[in-house]
JSON list of C-alpha atoms and ligand atoms in Angstrom, two decimals:
[
{"chain": "A", "resi": 376, "resn": "MET", "atom": "CA", "xyz": [-194.73, -27.02, -90.65]},
{"chain": "A", "resi": 377, "resn": "SER", "atom": "CA", "xyz": [-196.46, -28.37, -93.76]},
{"chain": "A", "resi": 378, "resn": "PHE", "atom": "CA", "xyz": [-200.20, -27.40, -94.36]},
{"chain": "A", "resi": 379, "resn": "SER", "atom": "CA", "xyz": [-201.19, -31.14, -94.23]},
{"chain": "A", "resi": 380, "resn": "ILE", "atom": "CA", "xyz": [-199.52, -31.69, -90.68]},
{"chain": "A", "resi": 381, "resn": "GLU", "atom": "CA", "xyz": [-201.33, -28.38, -89.40]},
{"chain": "A", "resi": 382, "resn": "LEU", "atom": "CA", "xyz": [-204.62, -29.83, -90.70]},
{"chain": "A", "resi": 383, "resn": "GLU", "atom": "CA", "xyz": [-203.99, -33.23, -89.00]},
{"chain": "A", "resi": 384, "resn": "LEU", "atom": "CA", "xyz": [-203.30, -31.80, -85.65]},
{"chain": "A", "resi": 385, "resn": "GLN", "atom": "CA", "xyz": [-206.62, -29.86, -85.57]},
{"chain": "A", "resi": 386, "resn": "GLN", "atom": "CA", "xyz": [-208.31, -33.21, -84.60]},
{"chain": "A", "resi": 387, "resn": "PHE", "atom": "CA", "xyz": [-206.31, -33.06, -81.16]},
{"chain": "A", "resi": 388, "resn": "PRO", "atom": "CA", "xyz": [-206.84, -33.26, -78.25]},
{"chain": "A", "resi": 389, "resn": "LYS", "atom": "CA", "xyz": [-208.73, -36.50, -78.55]},
{"chain": "A", "resi": 390, "resn": "THR", "atom": "CA", "xyz": [-209.94, -39.11, -76.25]},
{"chain": "A", "resi": 391, "resn": "VAL", "atom": "CA", "xyz": [-209.75, -42.72, -77.13]},
{"chain": "A", "resi": 392, "resn": "ALA", "atom": "CA", "xyz": [-211.13, -45.80, -75.35]},
{"chain": "A", "resi": 393, "resn": "LEU", "atom": "CA", "xyz": [-208.56, -48.23, -73.97]},
{"chain": "A", "resi": 394, "resn": "LYS", "atom": "CA", "xyz": [-208.94, -51.71, -72.32]},
{"chain": "A", "resi": 395, "resn": "GLU", "atom": "CA", "xyz": [-210.60, -52.08, -68.80]},
{"chain": "A", "resi": 396, "resn": "ASN", "atom": "CA", "xyz": [-212.71, -48.87, -69.52]},
{"chain": "A", "resi": 397, "resn": "ALA", "atom": "CA", "xyz": [-209.78, -46.74, -69.47]},
{"chain": "A", "resi": 398, "resn": "LYS", "atom": "CA", "xyz": [-209.67, -43.51, -71.38]},
{"chain": "A", "resi": 399, "resn": "ALA", "atom": "CA", "xyz": [-206.71, -41.73, -72.63]},
{"chain": "A", "resi": 400, "resn": "ASN", "atom": "CA", "xyz": [-206.24, -38.29, -73.74]},
{"chain": "A", "resi": 401, "resn": "LEU", "atom": "CA", "xyz": [-204.03, -37.84, -76.90]},
{"chain": "A", "resi": 402, "resn": "ARG", "atom": "CA", "xyz": [-202.54, -34.62, -78.01]},
{"chain": "A", "resi": 403, "resn": "PRO", "atom": "CA", "xyz": [-199.17, -33.24, -79.48]},
{"chain": "A", "resi": 404, "resn": "LEU", "atom": "CA", "xyz": [-196.28, -32.68, -76.99]},
{"chain": "A", "resi": 405, "resn": "ARG", "atom": "CA", "xyz": [-196.36, -28.97, -75.43]},
{"chain": "A", "resi": 406, "resn": "ARG", "atom": "CA", "xyz": [-193.74, -26.54, -74.20]},
{"chain": "A", "resi": 407, "resn": "ASP", "atom": "CA", "xyz": [-195.09, -27.16, -70.72]},
{"chain": "A", "resi": 408, "resn": "ASP", "atom": "CA", "xyz": [-194.91, -31.00, -70.72]},
{"chain": "A", "resi": 409, "resn": "GLU", "atom": "CA", "xyz": [-191.17, -30.66, -69.69]},
{"chain": "A", "resi": 410, "resn": "LYS", "atom": "CA", "xyz": [-191.41, -31.92, -66.10]},
{"chain": "A", "resi": 411, "resn": "GLU", "atom": "CA", "xyz": [-193.81, -34.57, -66.91]},
{"chain": "A", "resi": 412, "resn": "LEU", "atom": "CA", "xyz": [-191.94, -35.93, -69.88]},
{"chain": "A", "resi": 413, "resn": "HIS", "atom": "CA", "xyz": [-188.63, -36.04, -67.90]},
{"chain": "A", "resi": 414, "resn": "GLN", "atom": "CA", "xyz": [-190.48, -38.06, -65.16]},
{"chain": "A", "resi": 415, "resn": "LEU", "atom": "CA", "xyz": [-191.81, -40.69, -67.55]},
{"chain": "A", "resi": 416, "resn": "PHE", "atom": "CA", "xyz": [-188.20, -41.32, -68.62]},
{"chain": "A", "resi": 417, "resn": "LEU", "atom": "CA", "xyz": [-187.11, -41.50, -64.98]},
{"chain": "A", "resi": 418, "resn": "ASP", "atom": "CA", "xyz": [-189.67, -43.95, -64.24]},
{"chain": "A", "resi": 419, "resn": "ILE", "atom": "CA", "xyz": [-188.46, -46.41, -67.24]},
{"chain": "A", "resi": 420, "resn": "PRO", "atom": "CA", "xyz": [-186.28, -49.10, -65.51]},
{"chain": "A", "resi": 421, "resn": "GLU", "atom": "CA", "xyz": [-182.61, -48.62, -65.92]},
{"chain": "A", "resi": 422, "resn": "PRO", "atom": "CA", "xyz": [-181.92, -51.70, -68.23]},
{"chain": "A", "resi": 423, "resn": "GLU", "atom": "CA", "xyz": [-184.73, -50.66, -70.60]},
{"chain": "A", "resi": 424, "resn": "ARG", "atom": "CA", "xyz": [-183.60, -47.01, -70.63]},
{"chain": "A", "resi": 425, "resn": "LEU", "atom": "CA", "xyz": [-180.12, -48.18, -72.07]},
{"chain": "A", "resi": 426, "resn": "PHE", "atom": "CA", "xyz": [-181.87, -48.51, -75.30]},
{"chain": "A", "resi": 427, "resn": "ILE", "atom": "CA", "xyz": [-182.90, -45.19, -75.69]},
{"chain": "A", "resi": 428, "resn": "LYS", "atom": "CA", "xyz": [-180.83, -43.19, -77.94]},
{"chain": "A", "resi": 429, "resn": "HIS", "atom": "CA", "xyz": [-180.77, -39.77, -76.17]},
{"chain": "A", "resi": 430, "resn": "ARG", "atom": "CA", "xyz": [-179.87, -38.92, -72.70]},
{"chain": "A", "resi": 431, "resn": "VAL", "atom": "CA", "xyz": [-183.34, -38.65, -71.50]},
{"chain": "A", "resi": 432, "resn": "THR", "atom": "CA", "xyz": [-182.38, -38.52, -67.48]},
{"chain": "A", "resi": 433, "resn": "GLU", "atom": "CA", "xyz": [-180.90, -35.17, -68.32]},
{"chain": "A", "resi": 434, "resn": "ILE", "atom": "CA", "xyz": [-183.56, -32.30, -67.95]},
{"chain": "A", "resi": 435, "resn": "GLU", "atom": "CA", "xyz": [-181.68, -30.35, -70.45]},
{"chain": "A", "resi": 436, "resn": "THR", "atom": "CA", "xyz": [-182.20, -32.96, -73.09]},
{"chain": "A", "resi": 437, "resn": "ILE", "atom": "CA", "xyz": [-186.17, -32.87, -72.55]},
{"chain": "A", "resi": 438, "resn": "ARG", "atom": "CA", "xyz": [-186.23, -28.97, -72.13]},
{"chain": "A", "resi": 439, "resn": "ASP", "atom": "CA", "xyz": [-184.60, -28.78, -75.64]},
{"chain": "A", "resi": 440, "resn": "TRP", "atom": "CA", "xyz": [-187.15, -30.91, -77.12]},
{"chain": "A", "resi": 441, "resn": "CYS", "atom": "CA", "xyz": [-190.16, -29.00, -75.30]},
{"chain": "A", "resi": 442, "resn": "ARG", "atom": "CA", "xyz": [-188.85, -25.78, -76.27]},
{"chain": "A", "resi": 443, "resn": "ASN", "atom": "CA", "xyz": [-187.85, -26.26, -79.75]},
{"chain": "A", "resi": 444, "resn": "LEU", "atom": "CA", "xyz": [-190.89, -27.94, -81.22]},
{"chain": "A", "resi": 445, "resn": "ASP", "atom": "CA", "xyz": [-191.05, -28.51, -84.90]},
{"chain": "A", "resi": 446, "resn": "TYR", "atom": "CA", "xyz": [-194.04, -30.82, -85.61]},
{"chain": "A", "resi": 447, "resn": "GLY", "atom": "CA", "xyz": [-193.11, -31.10, -89.32]},
{"chain": "A", "resi": 448, "resn": "ARG", "atom": "CA", "xyz": [-189.68, -32.58, -88.25]},
{"chain": "A", "resi": 449, "resn": "ASN", "atom": "CA", "xyz": [-190.69, -34.35, -84.99]},
{"chain": "A", "resi": 450, "resn": "LEU", "atom": "CA", "xyz": [-194.20, -34.89, -84.05]},
{"chain": "A", "resi": 451, "resn": "PRO", "atom": "CA", "xyz": [-194.40, -36.20, -80.53]},
{"chain": "A", "resi": 452, "resn": "LEU", "atom": "CA", "xyz": [-197.96, -37.38, -79.60]},
{"chain": "A", "resi": 453, "resn": "VAL", "atom": "CA", "xyz": [-198.46, -37.83, -75.95]},
{"chain": "A", "resi": 454, "resn": "GLY", "atom": "CA", "xyz": [-201.04, -40.04, -74.06]},
{"chain": "A", "resi": 455, "resn": "LEU", "atom": "CA", "xyz": [-202.46, -39.14, -70.76]},
{"chain": "A", "resi": 456, "resn": "LEU", "atom": "CA", "xyz": [-204.19, -41.34, -68.43]},
{"chain": "A", "resi": 457, "resn": "ASN", "atom": "CA", "xyz": [-206.19, -39.53, -65.57]},
{"chain": "A", "resi": 458, "resn": "GLY", "atom": "CA", "xyz": [-204.23, -36.40, -66.56]},
{"chain": "A", "resi": 459, "resn": "LYS", "atom": "CA", "xyz": [-200.93, -37.96, -66.14]},
{"chain": "A", "resi": 460, "resn": "LEU", "atom": "CA", "xyz": [-198.41, -38.19, -69.21]},
{"chain": "A", "resi": 461, "resn": "VAL", "atom": "CA", "xyz": [-197.75, -41.82, -69.66]},
{"chain": "A", "resi": 462, "resn": "GLY", "atom": "CA", "xyz": [-196.96, -42.35, -73.13]},
{"chain": "A", "resi": 463, "resn": "ILE", "atom": "CA", "xyz": [-195.18, -40.87, -76.23]},
{"chain": "A", "resi": 464, "resn": "ALA", "atom": "CA", "xyz": [-195.11, -41.79, -79.72]},
{"chain": "A", "resi": 465, "resn": "THR", "atom": "CA", "xyz": [-193.15, -39.75, -82.46]},
{"chain": "A", "resi": 466, "resn": "LEU", "atom": "CA", "xyz": [-193.31, -39.31, -86.00]},
{"chain": "A", "resi": 467, "resn": "HIS", "atom": "CA", "xyz": [-189.75, -38.43, -87.30]},
{"chain": "A", "resi": 468, "resn": "GLN", "atom": "CA", "xyz": [-189.26, -36.92, -90.75]},
{"chain": "A", "resi": 469, "resn": "GLN", "atom": "CA", "xyz": [-186.36, -36.05, -92.81]},
{"chain": "A", "resi": 470, "resn": "LEU", "atom": "CA", "xyz": [-187.42, -33.15, -94.99]},
{"chain": "A", "resi": 471, "resn": "GLY", "atom": "CA", "xyz": [-185.00, -33.87, -97.61]},
{"chain": "A", "resi": 472, "resn": "GLY", "atom": "CA", "xyz": [-182.78, -36.75, -99.08]},
{"chain": "A", "resi": 473, "resn": "TRP", "atom": "CA", "xyz": [-183.34, -40.30, -99.77]},
{"chain": "A", "resi": 474, "resn": "LYS", "atom": "CA", "xyz": [-185.48, -40.92, -96.97]},
{"chain": "A", "resi": 475, "resn": "ARG", "atom": "CA", "xyz": [-188.05, -38.09, -97.49]},
{"chain": "A", "resi": 476, "resn": "HIS", "atom": "CA", "xyz": [-190.95, -40.21, -98.29]},
{"chain": "A", "resi": 477, "resn": "ILE", "atom": "CA", "xyz": [-190.24, -42.56, -95.11]},
{"chain": "A", "resi": 478, "resn": "GLY", "atom": "CA", "xyz": [-191.36, -41.50, -91.60]},
{"chain": "A", "resi": 479, "resn": "ARG", "atom": "CA", "xyz": [-189.68, -43.09, -88.64]},
{"chain": "A", "resi": 480, "resn": "VAL", "atom": "CA", "xyz": [-191.96, -43.94, -85.54]},
{"chain": "A", "resi": 481, "resn": "SER", "atom": "CA", "xyz": [-190.82, -44.55, -81.97]},
{"chain": "A", "resi": 482, "resn": "VAL", "atom": "CA", "xyz": [-192.96, -45.34, -78.86]},
{"chain": "A", "resi": 483, "resn": "LEU", "atom": "CA", "xyz": [-192.71, -45.41, -75.07]},
{"chain": "A", "resi": 484, "resn": "VAL", "atom": "CA", "xyz": [-195.26, -46.22, -72.55]},
{"chain": "A", "resi": 485, "resn": "HIS", "atom": "CA", "xyz": [-194.96, -46.07, -68.68]},
{"chain": "A", "resi": 486, "resn": "PRO", "atom": "CA", "xyz": [-194.38, -49.54, -67.08]},
{"chain": "A", "resi": 487, "resn": "ALA", "atom": "CA", "xyz": [-197.39, -49.10, -65.06]},
{"chain": "A", "resi": 488, "resn": "SER", "atom": "CA", "xyz": [-199.79, -48.24, -67.85]},
{"chain": "A", "resi": 489, "resn": "ARG", "atom": "CA", "xyz": [-198.78, -50.89, -70.34]},
{"chain": "A", "resi": 490, "resn": "GLY", "atom": "CA", "xyz": [-200.89, -53.56, -71.64]},
{"chain": "A", "resi": 491, "resn": "ARG", "atom": "CA", "xyz": [-203.83, -51.31, -72.01]},
{"chain": "A", "resi": 492, "resn": "GLY", "atom": "CA", "xyz": [-203.62, -50.51, -75.67]},
{"chain": "A", "resi": 493, "resn": "LEU", "atom": "CA", "xyz": [-202.10, -47.17, -75.29]},
{"chain": "A", "resi": 494, "resn": "ALA", "atom": "CA", "xyz": [-199.05, -47.79, -77.51]},
{"chain": "A", "resi": 495, "resn": "ARG", "atom": "CA", "xyz": [-201.58, -49.32, -80.32]},
{"chain": "A", "resi": 496, "resn": "SER", "atom": "CA", "xyz": [-203.73, -46.20, -80.00]},
{"chain": "A", "resi": 497, "resn": "LEU", "atom": "CA", "xyz": [-200.66, -43.67, -80.25]},
{"chain": "A", "resi": 498, "resn": "ILE", "atom": "CA", "xyz": [-198.92, -45.49, -83.15]},
{"chain": "A", "resi": 499, "resn": "GLY", "atom": "CA", "xyz": [-202.28, -45.85, -85.07]},
{"chain": "A", "resi": 500, "resn": "GLU", "atom": "CA", "xyz": [-202.79, -42.04, -84.77]},
{"chain": "A", "resi": 501, "resn": "ILE", "atom": "CA", "xyz": [-199.29, -41.60, -85.86]},
{"chain": "A", "resi": 502, "resn": "ILE", "atom": "CA", "xyz": [-199.69, -43.74, -88.96]},
{"chain": "A", "resi": 503, "resn": "ASP", "atom": "CA", "xyz": [-202.92, -41.83, -89.91]},
{"chain": "A", "resi": 504, "resn": "ILE", "atom": "CA", "xyz": [-200.92, -38.64, -89.60]},
{"chain": "A", "resi": 505, "resn": "ALA", "atom": "CA", "xyz": [-198.29, -39.98, -91.76]},
{"chain": "A", "resi": 506, "resn": "ARG", "atom": "CA", "xyz": [-200.32, -41.21, -94.42]},
{"chain": "A", "resi": 507, "resn": "GLN", "atom": "CA", "xyz": [-202.42, -38.10, -94.68]},
{"chain": "A", "resi": 508, "resn": "SER", "atom": "CA", "xyz": [-199.21, -35.87, -94.75]},
{"chain": "A", "resi": 509, "resn": "GLY", "atom": "CA", "xyz": [-198.11, -37.71, -97.92]},
{"chain": "A", "resi": 510, "resn": "LEU", "atom": "CA", "xyz": [-195.66, -40.04, -96.39]},
{"chain": "A", "resi": 511, "resn": "GLU", "atom": "CA", "xyz": [-195.31, -43.49, -98.56]},
{"chain": "A", "resi": 512, "resn": "LYS", "atom": "CA", "xyz": [-193.73, -45.69, -95.63]},
{"chain": "A", "resi": 513, "resn": "VAL", "atom": "CA", "xyz": [-192.96, -45.63, -91.90]},
{"chain": "A", "resi": 514, "resn": "GLU", "atom": "CA", "xyz": [-190.21, -47.66, -90.36]},
{"chain": "A", "resi": 515, "resn": "ALA", "atom": "CA", "xyz": [-189.29, -48.49, -86.78]},
{"chain": "A", "resi": 516, "resn": "GLU", "atom": "CA", "xyz": [-185.76, -49.20, -85.31]},
{"chain": "A", "resi": 517, "resn": "PHE", "atom": "CA", "xyz": [-185.19, -52.00, -82.64]},
{"chain": "A", "resi": 518, "resn": "ILE", "atom": "CA", "xyz": [-182.15, -53.73, -80.89]},
{"chain": "A", "resi": 519, "resn": "GLY", "atom": "CA", "xyz": [-182.61, -57.41, -80.65]},
{"chain": "A", "resi": 520, "resn": "GLU", "atom": "CA", "xyz": [-183.72, -57.51, -77.14]},
{"chain": "A", "resi": 521, "resn": "GLN", "atom": "CA", "xyz": [-186.85, -55.28, -77.72]},
{"chain": "A", "resi": 522, "resn": "GLU", "atom": "CA", "xyz": [-189.09, -58.21, -78.58]},
{"chain": "A", "resi": 523, "resn": "ALA", "atom": "CA", "xyz": [-192.32, -57.18, -77.12]},
{"chain": "A", "resi": 524, "resn": "ALA", "atom": "CA", "xyz": [-192.03, -54.13, -79.09]},
{"chain": "A", "resi": 525, "resn": "MET", "atom": "CA", "xyz": [-191.33, -55.82, -82.27]},
{"chain": "A", "resi": 526, "resn": "LYS", "atom": "CA", "xyz": [-194.28, -58.06, -81.75]},
{"chain": "A", "resi": 527, "resn": "MET", "atom": "CA", "xyz": [-196.53, -55.25, -81.21]},
{"chain": "A", "resi": 528, "resn": "PHE", "atom": "CA", "xyz": [-195.40, -53.50, -84.57]},
{"chain": "A", "resi": 529, "resn": "ALA", "atom": "CA", "xyz": [-195.82, -56.79, -86.38]},
{"chain": "A", "resi": 530, "resn": "LEU", "atom": "CA", "xyz": [-199.44, -56.92, -85.05]},
{"chain": "A", "resi": 531, "resn": "LEU", "atom": "CA", "xyz": [-199.97, -53.31, -86.58]},
{"chain": "A", "resi": 532, "resn": "GLY", "atom": "CA", "xyz": [-198.69, -54.50, -89.85]},
{"chain": "A", "resi": 533, "resn": "PHE", "atom": "CA", "xyz": [-195.01, -53.77, -89.93]},
{"chain": "A", "resi": 534, "resn": "SER", "atom": "CA", "xyz": [-192.70, -56.39, -91.11]},
{"chain": "A", "resi": 535, "resn": "GLN", "atom": "CA", "xyz": [-188.86, -56.97, -90.59]},
{"chain": "A", "resi": 536, "resn": "LEU", "atom": "CA", "xyz": [-186.83, -55.40, -93.49]},
{"chain": "A", "resi": 537, "resn": "LEU", "atom": "CA", "xyz": [-183.51, -56.38, -92.04]},
{"chain": "A", "resi": 538, "resn": "ARG", "atom": "CA", "xyz": [-181.56, -57.52, -89.17]},
{"chain": "A", "resi": 539, "resn": "LEU", "atom": "CA", "xyz": [-177.74, -56.78, -88.62]},
{"chain": "A", "resi": 540, "resn": "GLU", "atom": "CA", "xyz": [-176.02, -58.88, -85.89]},
{"chain": "A", "resi": 541, "resn": "ASN", "atom": "CA", "xyz": [-174.04, -56.85, -83.25]},
{"chain": "A", "resi": 542, "resn": "TYR", "atom": "CA", "xyz": [-174.46, -53.65, -85.38]},
{"chain": "A", "resi": 543, "resn": "VAL", "atom": "CA", "xyz": [-175.30, -50.94, -82.61]},
{"chain": "A", "resi": 544, "resn": "LYS", "atom": "CA", "xyz": [-174.18, -50.05, -79.20]},
{"chain": "A", "resi": 545, "resn": "ASP", "atom": "CA", "xyz": [-176.37, -49.15, -76.30]},
{"chain": "A", "resi": 546, "resn": "MET", "atom": "CA", "xyz": [-175.46, -46.32, -73.81]},
{"chain": "A", "resi": 547, "resn": "GLN", "atom": "CA", "xyz": [-173.16, -48.62, -72.02]},
{"chain": "A", "resi": 548, "resn": "ALA", "atom": "CA", "xyz": [-171.26, -49.56, -75.33]},
{"chain": "A", "resi": 549, "resn": "ASN", "atom": "CA", "xyz": [-172.57, -53.05, -75.44]},
{"chain": "A", "resi": 550, "resn": "SER", "atom": "CA", "xyz": [-173.38, -54.40, -78.74]},
{"chain": "A", "resi": 551, "resn": "HIS", "atom": "CA", "xyz": [-176.74, -55.57, -80.14]},
{"chain": "A", "resi": 552, "resn": "ASP", "atom": "CA", "xyz": [-178.45, -56.67, -83.19]},
{"chain": "A", "resi": 553, "resn": "TYR", "atom": "CA", "xyz": [-180.24, -53.82, -85.06]},
{"chain": "A", "resi": 554, "resn": "ILE", "atom": "CA", "xyz": [-183.58, -54.63, -86.59]},
{"chain": "A", "resi": 555, "resn": "LEU", "atom": "CA", "xyz": [-185.34, -52.36, -88.92]},
{"chain": "A", "resi": 556, "resn": "MET", "atom": "CA", "xyz": [-189.18, -52.90, -89.59]},
{"chain": "A", "resi": 557, "resn": "GLY", "atom": "CA", "xyz": [-191.28, -51.04, -92.06]},
{"chain": "A", "resi": 558, "resn": "LEU", "atom": "CA", "xyz": [-194.71, -50.68, -93.25]},
{"chain": "A", "resi": 559, "resn": "ASP", "atom": "CA", "xyz": [-196.12, -49.43, -96.63]},
{"chain": "A", "resi": 560, "resn": "LEU", "atom": "CA", "xyz": [-198.76, -46.73, -96.42]},
{"chain": "A", "resi": 561, "resn": "LEU", "atom": "CA", "xyz": [-199.80, -46.73, -100.09]},
{"chain": "A", "resi": 562, "resn": "THR", "atom": "CA", "xyz": [-202.79, -48.56, -101.21]},
{"chain": "A", "resi": 563, "resn": "ASP", "atom": "CA", "xyz": [-202.77, -51.08, -104.11]},
{"chain": "A", "resi": 564, "resn": "GLU", "atom": "CA", "xyz": [-204.56, -48.66, -106.28]},
{"chain": "A", "resi": 565, "resn": "GLU", "atom": "CA", "xyz": [-202.06, -45.79, -105.46]},
{"chain": "A", "resi": 566, "resn": "TYR", "atom": "CA", "xyz": [-199.17, -48.36, -106.34]},
{"chain": "A", "resi": 567, "resn": "ALA", "atom": "CA", "xyz": [-200.78, -49.04, -109.54]},
{"chain": "A", "resi": 568, "resn": "GLY", "atom": "CA", "xyz": [-201.20, -45.33, -110.29]},
{"chain": "A", "resi": 569, "resn": "ALA", "atom": "CA", "xyz": [-197.43, -44.87, -109.27]},
{"chain": "A", "resi": 570, "resn": "GLY", "atom": "CA", "xyz": [-196.37, -47.63, -111.77]},
{"chain": "A", "resi": 571, "resn": "GLY", "atom": "CA", "xyz": [-198.66, -46.27, -114.71]},
{"chain": "B", "resi": 1058, "resn": "COA", "atom": "C1", "xyz": [-193.69, -51.68, -76.50]},
{"chain": "B", "resi": 1058, "resn": "COA", "atom": "C2", "xyz": [-194.46, -50.94, -75.62]},
{"chain": "B", "resi": 1058, "resn": "COA", "atom": "C3", "xyz": [-194.39, -49.48, -76.40]},
{"chain": "B", "resi": 1058, "resn": "COA", "atom": "C4", "xyz": [-196.12, -51.26, -75.62]},
{"chain": "B", "resi": 1058, "resn": "COA", "atom": "O1", "xyz": [-196.75, -50.38, -75.02]},
{"chain": "B", "resi": 1058, "resn": "COA", "atom": "P1", "xyz": [-198.19, -50.84, -74.45]},
{"chain": "B", "resi": 1058, "resn": "COA", "atom": "O2", "xyz": [-198.96, -49.74, -74.14]},
{"chain": "B", "resi": 1058, "resn": "COA", "atom": "O3", "xyz": [-198.23, -51.92, -73.44]},
{"chain": "B", "resi": 1058, "resn": "COA", "atom": "O4", "xyz": [-198.85, -51.76, -75.76]},
{"chain": "B", "resi": 1058, "resn": "COA", "atom": "P2", "xyz": [-200.23, -51.92, -76.15]},
{"chain": "B", "resi": 1058, "resn": "COA", "atom": "O5", "xyz": [-201.05, -52.29, -74.71]},
{"chain": "B", "resi": 1058, "resn": "COA", "atom": "O6", "xyz": [-201.02, -51.05, -77.07]},
{"chain": "B", "resi": 1058, "resn": "COA", "atom": "O7", "xyz": [-200.09, -53.32, -76.83]},
{"chain": "B", "resi": 1058, "resn": "COA", "atom": "C5", "xyz": [-200.53, -53.67, -78.33]},
{"chain": "B", "resi": 1058, "resn": "COA", "atom": "C6", "xyz": [-200.21, -55.17, -78.59]},
{"chain": "B", "resi": 1058, "resn": "COA", "atom": "O8", "xyz": [-198.78, -55.26, -78.50]},
{"chain": "B", "resi": 1058, "resn": "COA", "atom": "C7", "xyz": [-198.61, -56.47, -77.83]},
{"chain": "B", "resi": 1058, "resn": "COA", "atom": "N1", "xyz": [-197.73, -56.45, -76.70]},
{"chain": "B", "resi": 1058, "resn": "COA", "atom": "C8", "xyz": [-197.58, -55.35, -76.18]},
{"chain": "B", "resi": 1058, "resn": "COA", "atom": "N2", "xyz": [-196.67, -55.43, -74.95]},
{"chain": "B", "resi": 1058, "resn": "COA", "atom": "C9", "xyz": [-196.23, -56.86, -75.16]},
{"chain": "B", "resi": 1058, "resn": "COA", "atom": "C10", "xyz": [-195.43, -57.66, -74.33]},
{"chain": "B", "resi": 1058, "resn": "COA", "atom": "N3", "xyz": [-194.82, -57.06, -73.37]},
{"chain": "B", "resi": 1058, "resn": "COA", "atom": "N4", "xyz": [-195.26, -59.02, -74.83]},
{"chain": "B", "resi": 1058, "resn": "COA", "atom": "C11", "xyz": [-195.93, -59.37, -75.71]},
{"chain": "B", "resi": 1058, "resn": "COA", "atom": "N5", "xyz": [-196.89, -58.74, -76.51]},
{"chain": "B", "resi": 1058, "resn": "COA", "atom": "C12", "xyz": [-197.00, -57.42, -76.07]},
{"chain": "B", "resi": 1058, "resn": "COA", "atom": "C13", "xyz": [-200.05, -57.18, -77.33]},
{"chain": "B", "resi": 1058, "resn": "COA", "atom": "O9", "xyz": [-200.08, -58.18, -78.07]},
{"chain": "B", "resi": 1058, "resn": "COA", "atom": "C14", "xyz": [-200.93, -56.14, -77.61]},
{"chain": "B", "resi": 1058, "resn": "COA", "atom": "O10", "xyz": [-201.76, -56.62, -78.58]},
{"chain": "B", "resi": 1058, "resn": "COA", "atom": "P3", "xyz": [-203.25, -56.92, -77.84]},
{"chain": "B", "resi": 1058, "resn": "COA", "atom": "O11", "xyz": [-203.96, -55.67, -77.52]},
{"chain": "B", "resi": 1058, "resn": "COA", "atom": "O12", "xyz": [-204.04, -57.81, -79.02]},
{"chain": "B", "resi": 1058, "resn": "COA", "atom": "O13", "xyz": [-203.25, -57.75, -76.47]},
{"chain": "B", "resi": 1058, "resn": "COA", "atom": "C15", "xyz": [-194.14, -50.77, -74.17]},
{"chain": "B", "resi": 1058, "resn": "COA", "atom": "O14", "xyz": [-193.79, -52.04, -73.87]},
{"chain": "B", "resi": 1058, "resn": "COA", "atom": "C16", "xyz": [-192.81, -50.00, -74.10]},
{"chain": "B", "resi": 1058, "resn": "COA", "atom": "O15", "xyz": [-192.77, -48.68, -74.05]},
{"chain": "B", "resi": 1058, "resn": "COA", "atom": "N6", "xyz": [-191.59, -50.73, -74.18]},
{"chain": "B", "resi": 1058, "resn": "COA", "atom": "C17", "xyz": [-190.26, -49.86, -74.15]},
{"chain": "B", "resi": 1058, "resn": "COA", "atom": "C18", "xyz": [-189.91, -48.97, -75.32]},
{"chain": "B", "resi": 1058, "resn": "COA", "atom": "C19", "xyz": [-189.78, -49.59, -76.55]},
{"chain": "B", "resi": 1058, "resn": "COA", "atom": "O16", "xyz": [-189.40, -50.82, -76.66]},
{"chain": "B", "resi": 1058, "resn": "COA", "atom": "N7", "xyz": [-190.13, -49.01, -77.70]},
{"chain": "B", "resi": 1058, "resn": "COA", "atom": "C20", "xyz": [-190.17, -49.64, -78.89]},
{"chain": "B", "resi": 1058, "resn": "COA", "atom": "C21", "xyz": [-189.12, -49.02, -79.85]},
{"chain": "B", "resi": 1058, "resn": "COA", "atom": "S1", "xyz": [-189.66, -47.84, -81.01]}
]
């Protein structure tokens, strides 16, 4: 794990205020979150779960994530409401190659805990961590039907970079549009510095 990520993680656990006087506790995913994280995925309605890229109803998948934590590569930040794990946002990094300066963000909130600002809060933290760790951009991938999520990312400053018609397939092999959204993390001054 890079020094900057390690430093960034020292601010957690962190309590943040949500709507309706709710408070959430945010922290990196831990080894002992296995059961709760699995339950979060089980509670996602089947039609929505089809859009998730991994076999998240299988406990082995979740166990593998919880037991092989490498925050420098995948940093999953979880959100707890009243002690229950109800949200997760992850910063995925490629440590080499063409996209080494771009982090990828994904997010999921329990249906019963939506609309309170938890996703906004989790993604806000992930963007800060990405910026502090020296990443220059973050991106997020969607399928055409994830309109609510795209709207939310647009509110957070992301813009659509491309849309490819019927390009990806869900877990039932149905085709969907693929959308890539992105956000620049460099300030105008940093851009000017990079150019000169
Ligand atoms: C998208 C998702 C993460 C939003 O979680 P959430 O905690 O309800 O989101 P928030 O309460 O933080 O909402 C933030 C903003 O997004 C917008 N938004 C969120 N859900 C919305 C919806 N269903 N319809 C329209 N706008 C929505 C709101 O305008 C809100 O802004 P506001 O606070 O000014 O009202 C959640 O619906 C989800 O888990 N969806 C399935 C997974 C997914 O699509 N992930 C994205 C792929 S990476």
